[in-house]
XYZ file of C-alpha atoms in Angstrom:
317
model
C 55.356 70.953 -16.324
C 52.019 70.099 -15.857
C 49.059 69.545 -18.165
C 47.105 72.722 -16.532
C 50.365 74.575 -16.349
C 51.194 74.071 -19.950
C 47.457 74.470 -21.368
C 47.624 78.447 -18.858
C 50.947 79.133 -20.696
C 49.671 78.447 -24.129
C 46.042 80.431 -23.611
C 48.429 83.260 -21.950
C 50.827 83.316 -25.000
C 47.669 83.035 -27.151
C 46.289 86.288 -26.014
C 49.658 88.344 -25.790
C 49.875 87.168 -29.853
C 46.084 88.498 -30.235
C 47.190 91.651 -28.761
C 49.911 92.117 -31.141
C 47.937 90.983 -33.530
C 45.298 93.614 -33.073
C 47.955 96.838 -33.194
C 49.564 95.285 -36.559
C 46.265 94.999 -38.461
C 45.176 98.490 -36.853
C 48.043 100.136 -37.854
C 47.496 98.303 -41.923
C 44.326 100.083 -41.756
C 45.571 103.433 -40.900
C 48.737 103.337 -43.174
C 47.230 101.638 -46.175
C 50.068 100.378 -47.367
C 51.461 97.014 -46.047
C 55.343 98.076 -47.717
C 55.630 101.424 -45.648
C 54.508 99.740 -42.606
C 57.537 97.077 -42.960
C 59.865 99.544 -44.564
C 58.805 101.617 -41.033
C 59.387 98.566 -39.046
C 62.998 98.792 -40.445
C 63.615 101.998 -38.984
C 63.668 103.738 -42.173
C 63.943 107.733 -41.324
C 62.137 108.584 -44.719
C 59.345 106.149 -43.716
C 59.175 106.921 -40.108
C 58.374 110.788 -40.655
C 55.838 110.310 -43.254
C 53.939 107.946 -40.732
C 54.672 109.541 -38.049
C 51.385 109.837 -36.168
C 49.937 106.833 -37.798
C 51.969 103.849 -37.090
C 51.907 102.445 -33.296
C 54.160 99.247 -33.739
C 57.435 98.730 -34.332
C 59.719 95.832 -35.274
C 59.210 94.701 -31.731
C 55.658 94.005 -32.337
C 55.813 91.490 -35.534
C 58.733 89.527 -33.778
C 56.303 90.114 -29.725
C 54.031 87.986 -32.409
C 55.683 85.478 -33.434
C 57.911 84.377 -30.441
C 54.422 84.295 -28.703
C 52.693 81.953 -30.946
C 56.168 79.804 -31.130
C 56.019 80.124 -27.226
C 52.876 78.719 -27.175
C 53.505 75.954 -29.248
C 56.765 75.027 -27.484
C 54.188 75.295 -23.580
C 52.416 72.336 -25.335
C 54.764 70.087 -27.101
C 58.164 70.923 -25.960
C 60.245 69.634 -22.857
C 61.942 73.246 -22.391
C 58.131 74.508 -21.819
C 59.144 76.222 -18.690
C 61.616 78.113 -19.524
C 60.354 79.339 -22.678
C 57.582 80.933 -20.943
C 60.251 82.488 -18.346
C 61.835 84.082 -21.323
C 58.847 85.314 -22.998
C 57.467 86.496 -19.894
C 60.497 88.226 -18.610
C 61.359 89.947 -22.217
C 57.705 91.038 -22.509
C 57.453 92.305 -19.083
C 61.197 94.705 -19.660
C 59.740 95.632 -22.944
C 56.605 97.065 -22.466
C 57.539 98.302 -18.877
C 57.556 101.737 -20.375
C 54.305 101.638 -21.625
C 53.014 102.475 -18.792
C 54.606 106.309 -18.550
C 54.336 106.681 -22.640
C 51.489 109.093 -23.451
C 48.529 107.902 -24.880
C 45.380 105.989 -23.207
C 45.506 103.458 -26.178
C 49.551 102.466 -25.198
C 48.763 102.314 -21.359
C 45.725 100.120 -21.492
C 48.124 97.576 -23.887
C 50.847 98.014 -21.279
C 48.753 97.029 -18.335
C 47.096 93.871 -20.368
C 50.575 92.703 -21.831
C 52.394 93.067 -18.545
C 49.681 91.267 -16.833
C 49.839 88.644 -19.487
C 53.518 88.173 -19.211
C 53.753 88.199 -15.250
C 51.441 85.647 -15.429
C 53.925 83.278 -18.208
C 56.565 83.346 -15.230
C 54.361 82.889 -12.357
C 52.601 80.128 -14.444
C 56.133 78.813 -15.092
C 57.221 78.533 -11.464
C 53.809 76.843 -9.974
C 53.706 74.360 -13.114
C 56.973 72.817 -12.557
C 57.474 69.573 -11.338
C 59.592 66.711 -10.727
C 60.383 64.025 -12.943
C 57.604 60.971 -12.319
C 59.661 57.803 -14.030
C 62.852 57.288 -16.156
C 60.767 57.535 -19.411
C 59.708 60.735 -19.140
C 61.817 63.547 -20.956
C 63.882 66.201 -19.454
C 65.250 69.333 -20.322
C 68.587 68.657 -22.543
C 72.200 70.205 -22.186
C 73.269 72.216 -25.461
C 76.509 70.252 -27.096
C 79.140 72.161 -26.267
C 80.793 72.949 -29.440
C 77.706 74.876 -30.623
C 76.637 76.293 -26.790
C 80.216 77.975 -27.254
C 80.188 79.413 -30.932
C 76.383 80.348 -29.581
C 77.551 82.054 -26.908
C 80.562 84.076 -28.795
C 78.522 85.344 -31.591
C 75.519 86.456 -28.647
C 78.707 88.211 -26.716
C 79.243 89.905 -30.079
C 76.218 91.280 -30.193
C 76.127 92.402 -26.831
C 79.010 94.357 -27.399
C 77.999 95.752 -30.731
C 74.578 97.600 -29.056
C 77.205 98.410 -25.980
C 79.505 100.540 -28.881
C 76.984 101.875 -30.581
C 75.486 103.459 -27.552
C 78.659 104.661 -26.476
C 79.179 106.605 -29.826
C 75.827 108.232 -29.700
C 76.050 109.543 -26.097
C 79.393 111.175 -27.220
C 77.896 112.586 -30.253
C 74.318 113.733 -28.634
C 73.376 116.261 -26.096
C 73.170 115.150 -22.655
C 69.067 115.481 -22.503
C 68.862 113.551 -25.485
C 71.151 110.780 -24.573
C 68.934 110.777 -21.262
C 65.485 111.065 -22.949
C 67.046 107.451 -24.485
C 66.753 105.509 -21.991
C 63.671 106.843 -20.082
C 62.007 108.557 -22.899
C 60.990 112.229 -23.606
C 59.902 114.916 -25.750
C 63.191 115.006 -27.564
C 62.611 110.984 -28.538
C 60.252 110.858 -31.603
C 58.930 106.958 -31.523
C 55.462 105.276 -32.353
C 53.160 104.737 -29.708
C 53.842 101.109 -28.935
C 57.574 101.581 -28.730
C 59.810 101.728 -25.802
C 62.815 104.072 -25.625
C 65.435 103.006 -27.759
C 68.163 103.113 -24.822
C 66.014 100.990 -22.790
C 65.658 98.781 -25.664
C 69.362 98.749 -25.934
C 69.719 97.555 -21.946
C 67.164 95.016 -22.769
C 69.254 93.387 -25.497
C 72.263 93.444 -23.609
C 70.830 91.980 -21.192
C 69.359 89.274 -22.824
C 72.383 88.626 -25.327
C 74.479 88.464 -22.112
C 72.044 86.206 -20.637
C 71.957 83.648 -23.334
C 75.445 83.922 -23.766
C 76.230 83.036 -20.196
C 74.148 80.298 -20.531
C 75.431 78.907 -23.457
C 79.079 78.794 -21.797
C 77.554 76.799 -18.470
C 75.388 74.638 -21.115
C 72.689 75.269 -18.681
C 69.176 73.424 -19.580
C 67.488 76.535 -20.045
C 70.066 77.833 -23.126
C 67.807 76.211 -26.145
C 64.918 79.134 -24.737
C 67.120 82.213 -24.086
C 69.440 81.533 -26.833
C 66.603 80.979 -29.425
C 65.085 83.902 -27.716
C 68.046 86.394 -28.079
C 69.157 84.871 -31.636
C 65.662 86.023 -32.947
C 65.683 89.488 -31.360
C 69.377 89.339 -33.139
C 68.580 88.162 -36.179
C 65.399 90.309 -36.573
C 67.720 93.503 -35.778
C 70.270 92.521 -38.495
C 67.536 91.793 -41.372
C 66.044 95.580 -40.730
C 69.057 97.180 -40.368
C 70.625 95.504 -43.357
C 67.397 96.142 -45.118
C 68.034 99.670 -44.947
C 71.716 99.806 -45.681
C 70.485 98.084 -48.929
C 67.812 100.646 -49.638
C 70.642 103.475 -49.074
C 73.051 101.712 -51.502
C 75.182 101.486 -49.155
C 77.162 98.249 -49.904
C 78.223 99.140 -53.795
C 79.510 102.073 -52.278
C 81.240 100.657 -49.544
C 84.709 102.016 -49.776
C 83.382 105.417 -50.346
C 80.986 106.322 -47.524
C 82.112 107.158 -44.197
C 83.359 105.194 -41.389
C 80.010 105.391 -39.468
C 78.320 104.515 -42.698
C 80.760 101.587 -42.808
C 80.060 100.431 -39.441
C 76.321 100.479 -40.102
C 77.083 97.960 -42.957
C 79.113 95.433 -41.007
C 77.438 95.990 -37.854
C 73.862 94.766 -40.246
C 75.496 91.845 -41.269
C 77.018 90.563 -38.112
C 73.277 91.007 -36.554
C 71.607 89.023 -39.385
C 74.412 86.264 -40.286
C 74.789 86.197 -36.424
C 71.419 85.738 -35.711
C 70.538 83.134 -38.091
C 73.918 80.844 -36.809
C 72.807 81.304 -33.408
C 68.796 80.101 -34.345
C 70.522 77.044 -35.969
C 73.444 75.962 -33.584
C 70.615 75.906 -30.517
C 67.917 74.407 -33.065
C 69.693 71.408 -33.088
C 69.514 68.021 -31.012
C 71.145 69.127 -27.177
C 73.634 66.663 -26.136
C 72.077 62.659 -25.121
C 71.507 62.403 -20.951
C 74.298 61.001 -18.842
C 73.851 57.256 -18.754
C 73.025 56.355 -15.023
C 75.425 53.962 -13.443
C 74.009 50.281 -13.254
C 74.186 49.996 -9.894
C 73.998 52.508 -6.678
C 76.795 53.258 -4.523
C 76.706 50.067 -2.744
C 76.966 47.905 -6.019
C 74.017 45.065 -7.019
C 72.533 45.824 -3.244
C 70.957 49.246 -5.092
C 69.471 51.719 -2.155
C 69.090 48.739 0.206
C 72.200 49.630 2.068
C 75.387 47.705 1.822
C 75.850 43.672 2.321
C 75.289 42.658 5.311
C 78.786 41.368 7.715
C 79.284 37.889 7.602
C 77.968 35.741 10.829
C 79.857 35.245 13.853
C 81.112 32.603 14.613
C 80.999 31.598 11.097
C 79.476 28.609 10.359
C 81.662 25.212 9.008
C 83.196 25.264 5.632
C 82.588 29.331 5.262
């Protein structure tokens, strides 16, 4: 990418981390209490209803943060700079898409900035690029394959988890509510900030199935998406393991019921997941293809191939 290109993406990332920023330390103020905002970031229901009305963010919001500022440091340093900023910018831009039909002036007005913001990662992304200018300068690197793969299966894995899990609660809730999921409604209790949680559950899909295909083609841009989906992964794991501990659900493991049980394995495959799929496409990608020493006409390079001997050849040829 370019200097001007990267130095855009980083100010861009800078202010969609202010943003976040801003709603988190709002939302301290309100609650008071730094451990119910967290244990509400879980998705504990306890937590959640005595907030309720005073918390705008989410777990989204915290983890919007950070992938923002890491985004930003990656537009500056990092050889997979453009794609990093494709992937922030496209998961921002699904994410708070709803924002702009949730009530609430305070939710729209964040909407509009924050999709602004993120359009402009990918358009800033797509004019930035450019070609290669010598042999010493670095190019986007090809996962290893043995990792891309195991990447790729735990991502698929998670995919299908949220895919289940939606399944079961469509079957178990009314039709209105199961609707009111995915494009939100009265019937869908959620802080300000948040988007539905069926739309959420697309948005995951899509971007576990994203990474994952990725990781199988060992595409260049699989060290952003991957990272990318292994943190939204990991981050969903650590909360809902956090409250399967705070329900004591894990000494009692053979007792509770088979949802219960579910919610326990399904919490561990999210965080153990996540955390293998951060390190396996943290690591060194694989080394370049050497290029051949000489083009396709041999020591002649690009200069065409060796010229035909004279006619009539001259004595002793």
């Amino acid at each position: 990418m370019t200097r001007p290109a990267r130095l855009t993406g980083a100010a861009l990332c800078a202010a969609l981390a202010l943003l976040a920023a801003v709603w988190i330390l709002k939302d301290l103020a309100a609650v008071g209490s730094p451990a119910d905002l967290g244990w509400s970031w879980t998705g504990d229901p306890r937590t959640h209803y005595v907030l309720r009305g005073r918390a705008a963010t989410t777990l989204l919001d915290p983890l919007l943060l950070l992938v923002s500022v890491a985004t930003a440091v990656a537009a500056l340093r990092s050889r997979h700079a453009a794609s990093a900023l494709v992937a922030t910018g496209a998961v921002t831009l699904a994410l708070r898409l709803p924002g702009l039909w949730a009530p609430g002036s305070g939710a729209l007005v964040t909407a509009l900035l924050e999709l602004a913001l993120a359009a402009g990662l990918v358009i800033t992304a797509a004019a930035g690029r450019r070609r290669a200018e010598g042999p010493h300068e670095q190019l986007p690197t090809r996962p290893r394959t043995g990792p891309a793969v195991t990447a790729g299966l735990l991502l698929v894995a998670g995919a299908v988890t949220v895919v289940l899990w939606e399944v079961y609660r469509a079957v178990e809730l009314p039709a209105e509510v199961t609707v009111d999921r995915f494009i939100g409604g009265r019937s869908v209790i959620a802080p300000a900030l948040a988007p539905p949680p069926g739309w959420l559950s697309v948005i995951l899909v899509a971007l576990y199935g994203t990474a994952a295909v990725s990781a199988f083609a060992r595409a260049r841009h699989t060290r952003a998406f991957g990272l990318l989906a292994g943190a939204f992964l990991t981050a969903d794991g650590i909360a809902l393991l956090a409250r399967v501990i705070r329900f004591e659900l894990i000494p009692y493991f053979a007792d509770v019921s088979t949802v219960e049980q579910m919610y326990v394995l399904t919490a561990v495959l999210g965080a153990a997941g996540g955390i293998a799929v951060l390190v396996l496409l943290a690591g060194r990608g694989a080394p370049p293809a050497a290029p051949a020493p000489y083009g396709p006409y041999g020591s002649y390079g690009s200069y065409g191939p060796p010229p035909a001997p004279p006619y009539p050849p001259p004595p002793g040829w």
